[in-house]
């Protein structure tokens, strides 16, 4: 099964040579965006304990995860909101 790709792959260094400056810049931008997105999912899984989905219908599951992602964003911004 081939994974879907929405853009260019992250550049990786070869054994003999390192990354170019352009590759480092692209990797840094991509990783900073990825860390912001993945942090929300860490909060949902660790703080709220949402690791498995119960089988109760697609609509109910989608509504629950939508609410938890909303609460995770509020949880992350709690210091700025206070």
JSON list of C-alpha atoms in Angstrom, two decimals:
[
{"chain": "A", "resi": 1, "resn": "UNK", "atom": "CA", "xyz": [0.00, 0.00, 0.00]},
{"chain": "A", "resi": 2, "resn": "UNK", "atom": "CA", "xyz": [1.44, 3.34, -1.05]},
{"chain": "A", "resi": 3, "resn": "UNK", "atom": "CA", "xyz": [1.04, 6.33, 1.23]},
{"chain": "A", "resi": 4, "resn": "UNK", "atom": "CA", "xyz": [-0.49, 9.49, -0.15]},
{"chain": "A", "resi": 5, "resn": "UNK", "atom": "CA", "xyz": [1.82, 12.41, -0.59]},
{"chain": "A", "resi": 6, "resn": "UNK", "atom": "CA", "xyz": [0.61, 16.00, -0.62]},
{"chain": "A", "resi": 7, "resn": "UNK", "atom": "CA", "xyz": [3.98, 17.54, -1.33]},
{"chain": "A", "resi": 8, "resn": "UNK", "atom": "CA", "xyz": [7.69, 16.98, -1.57]},
{"chain": "A", "resi": 9, "resn": "UNK", "atom": "CA", "xyz": [9.34, 14.55, 0.81]},
{"chain": "A", "resi": 10, "resn": "UNK", "atom": "CA", "xyz": [11.49, 15.77, 3.64]},
{"chain": "A", "resi": 11, "resn": "UNK", "atom": "CA", "xyz": [15.08, 15.84, 2.58]},
{"chain": "A", "resi": 12, "resn": "UNK", "atom": "CA", "xyz": [17.37, 13.36, 4.21]},
{"chain": "A", "resi": 13, "resn": "UNK", "atom": "CA", "xyz": [21.14, 13.28, 4.24]},
{"chain": "A", "resi": 14, "resn": "UNK", "atom": "CA", "xyz": [23.14, 10.65, 2.43]},
{"chain": "A", "resi": 15, "resn": "UNK", "atom": "CA", "xyz": [25.88, 8.78, 4.25]},
{"chain": "A", "resi": 16, "resn": "UNK", "atom": "CA", "xyz": [28.77, 10.56, 2.58]},
{"chain": "A", "resi": 17, "resn": "UNK", "atom": "CA", "xyz": [27.39, 14.11, 2.60]},
{"chain": "A", "resi": 18, "resn": "UNK", "atom": "CA", "xyz": [25.16, 16.20, 4.82]},
{"chain": "A", "resi": 19, "resn": "UNK", "atom": "CA", "xyz": [22.15, 18.32, 4.03]},
{"chain": "A", "resi": 20, "resn": "UNK", "atom": "CA", "xyz": [22.42, 21.47, 1.97]},
{"chain": "A", "resi": 21, "resn": "UNK", "atom": "CA", "xyz": [21.38, 24.78, 3.51]},
{"chain": "A", "resi": 22, "resn": "UNK", "atom": "CA", "xyz": [18.19, 24.77, 1.44]},
{"chain": "A", "resi": 23, "resn": "UNK", "atom": "CA", "xyz": [17.29, 21.27, 2.64]},
{"chain": "A", "resi": 24, "resn": "UNK", "atom": "CA", "xyz": [17.90, 22.32, 6.26]},
{"chain": "A", "resi": 25, "resn": "UNK", "atom": "CA", "xyz": [15.64, 25.34, 5.82]},
{"chain": "A", "resi": 26, "resn": "UNK", "atom": "CA", "xyz": [12.83, 23.26, 4.32]},
{"chain": "A", "resi": 27, "resn": "UNK", "atom": "CA", "xyz": [13.15, 20.60, 7.05]},
{"chain": "A", "resi": 28, "resn": "UNK", "atom": "CA", "xyz": [13.06, 23.25, 9.77]},
{"chain": "A", "resi": 29, "resn": "UNK", "atom": "CA", "xyz": [9.90, 24.85, 8.39]},
{"chain": "A", "resi": 30, "resn": "UNK", "atom": "CA", "xyz": [8.19, 21.51, 7.94]},
{"chain": "A", "resi": 31, "resn": "UNK", "atom": "CA", "xyz": [9.13, 20.22, 11.38]},
{"chain": "A", "resi": 32, "resn": "UNK", "atom": "CA", "xyz": [7.95, 23.41, 13.12]},
{"chain": "A", "resi": 33, "resn": "UNK", "atom": "CA", "xyz": [4.55, 23.09, 11.45]},
{"chain": "A", "resi": 34, "resn": "UNK", "atom": "CA", "xyz": [4.37, 19.37, 12.22]},
{"chain": "A", "resi": 35, "resn": "UNK", "atom": "CA", "xyz": [5.18, 19.89, 15.91]},
{"chain": "A", "resi": 36, "resn": "UNK", "atom": "CA", "xyz": [2.35, 22.43, 16.28]},
{"chain": "A", "resi": 37, "resn": "UNK", "atom": "CA", "xyz": [-0.14, 20.02, 14.74]},
{"chain": "A", "resi": 38, "resn": "UNK", "atom": "CA", "xyz": [1.04, 16.92, 16.60]},
{"chain": "A", "resi": 39, "resn": "UNK", "atom": "CA", "xyz": [1.01, 18.69, 19.96]},
{"chain": "A", "resi": 40, "resn": "UNK", "atom": "CA", "xyz": [-2.79, 18.91, 19.80]},
{"chain": "A", "resi": 41, "resn": "UNK", "atom": "CA", "xyz": [-3.04, 15.16, 19.28]},
{"chain": "A", "resi": 42, "resn": "UNK", "atom": "CA", "xyz": [-0.70, 14.54, 22.23]},
{"chain": "A", "resi": 43, "resn": "UNK", "atom": "CA", "xyz": [-3.01, 16.54, 24.46]},
{"chain": "A", "resi": 44, "resn": "UNK", "atom": "CA", "xyz": [-6.05, 14.59, 23.26]},
{"chain": "A", "resi": 45, "resn": "UNK", "atom": "CA", "xyz": [-4.35, 11.24, 23.82]},
{"chain": "A", "resi": 46, "resn": "UNK", "atom": "CA", "xyz": [-2.47, 11.92, 27.06]},
{"chain": "A", "resi": 47, "resn": "UNK", "atom": "CA", "xyz": [-4.49, 14.57, 28.90]},
{"chain": "A", "resi": 48, "resn": "UNK", "atom": "CA", "xyz": [-7.95, 13.37, 27.83]},
{"chain": "A", "resi": 49, "resn": "UNK", "atom": "CA", "xyz": [-7.16, 9.65, 27.49]},
{"chain": "A", "resi": 50, "resn": "UNK", "atom": "CA", "xyz": [-8.63, 9.30, 24.00]},
{"chain": "A", "resi": 51, "resn": "UNK", "atom": "CA", "xyz": [-6.60, 6.39, 22.65]},
{"chain": "A", "resi": 52, "resn": "UNK", "atom": "CA", "xyz": [-9.32, 4.14, 21.23]},
{"chain": "A", "resi": 53, "resn": "UNK", "atom": "CA", "xyz": [-12.63, 4.78, 19.55]},
{"chain": "A", "resi": 54, "resn": "UNK", "atom": "CA", "xyz": [-15.70, 2.88, 20.63]},
{"chain": "A", "resi": 55, "resn": "UNK", "atom": "CA", "xyz": [-17.87, 1.53, 17.87]},
{"chain": "A", "resi": 56, "resn": "UNK", "atom": "CA", "xyz": [-21.02, 3.64, 18.10]},
{"chain": "A", "resi": 57, "resn": "UNK", "atom": "CA", "xyz": [-21.41, 5.24, 14.71]},
{"chain": "A", "resi": 58, "resn": "UNK", "atom": "CA", "xyz": [-19.38, 7.54, 12.55]},
{"chain": "A", "resi": 59, "resn": "UNK", "atom": "CA", "xyz": [-21.41, 10.62, 13.42]},
{"chain": "A", "resi": 60, "resn": "UNK", "atom": "CA", "xyz": [-21.03, 10.20, 17.19]},
{"chain": "A", "resi": 61, "resn": "UNK", "atom": "CA", "xyz": [-17.31, 9.44, 16.93]},
{"chain": "A", "resi": 62, "resn": "UNK", "atom": "CA", "xyz": [-16.67, 12.42, 14.67]},
{"chain": "A", "resi": 63, "resn": "UNK", "atom": "CA", "xyz": [-18.58, 14.71, 17.03]},
{"chain": "A", "resi": 64, "resn": "UNK", "atom": "CA", "xyz": [-16.64, 13.43, 20.04]},
{"chain": "A", "resi": 65, "resn": "UNK", "atom": "CA", "xyz": [-13.24, 13.90, 18.40]},
{"chain": "A", "resi": 66, "resn": "UNK", "atom": "CA", "xyz": [-14.28, 17.34, 17.15]},
{"chain": "A", "resi": 67, "resn": "UNK", "atom": "CA", "xyz": [-15.17, 18.37, 20.71]},
{"chain": "A", "resi": 68, "resn": "UNK", "atom": "CA", "xyz": [-11.95, 16.92, 22.10]},
{"chain": "A", "resi": 69, "resn": "UNK", "atom": "CA", "xyz": [-9.81, 18.71, 19.52]},
{"chain": "A", "resi": 70, "resn": "UNK", "atom": "CA", "xyz": [-11.60, 21.95, 20.33]},
{"chain": "A", "resi": 71, "resn": "UNK", "atom": "CA", "xyz": [-10.98, 21.43, 24.05]},
{"chain": "A", "resi": 72, "resn": "UNK", "atom": "CA", "xyz": [-7.35, 20.54, 23.35]},
{"chain": "A", "resi": 73, "resn": "UNK", "atom": "CA", "xyz": [-6.85, 23.87, 21.57]},
{"chain": "A", "resi": 74, "resn": "UNK", "atom": "CA", "xyz": [-8.39, 25.67, 24.56]},
{"chain": "A", "resi": 75, "resn": "UNK", "atom": "CA", "xyz": [-6.19, 23.63, 26.92]},
{"chain": "A", "resi": 76, "resn": "UNK", "atom": "CA", "xyz": [-3.07, 24.63, 25.00]},
{"chain": "A", "resi": 77, "resn": "UNK", "atom": "CA", "xyz": [-4.10, 28.31, 24.97]},
{"chain": "A", "resi": 78, "resn": "UNK", "atom": "CA", "xyz": [-5.18, 28.35, 28.63]},
{"chain": "A", "resi": 79, "resn": "UNK", "atom": "CA", "xyz": [-2.31, 30.57, 29.79]},
{"chain": "A", "resi": 80, "resn": "UNK", "atom": "CA", "xyz": [-2.95, 33.18, 27.09]},
{"chain": "A", "resi": 81, "resn": "UNK", "atom": "CA", "xyz": [-6.68, 33.16, 27.82]},
{"chain": "A", "resi": 82, "resn": "UNK", "atom": "CA", "xyz": [-6.26, 33.76, 31.57]}
]
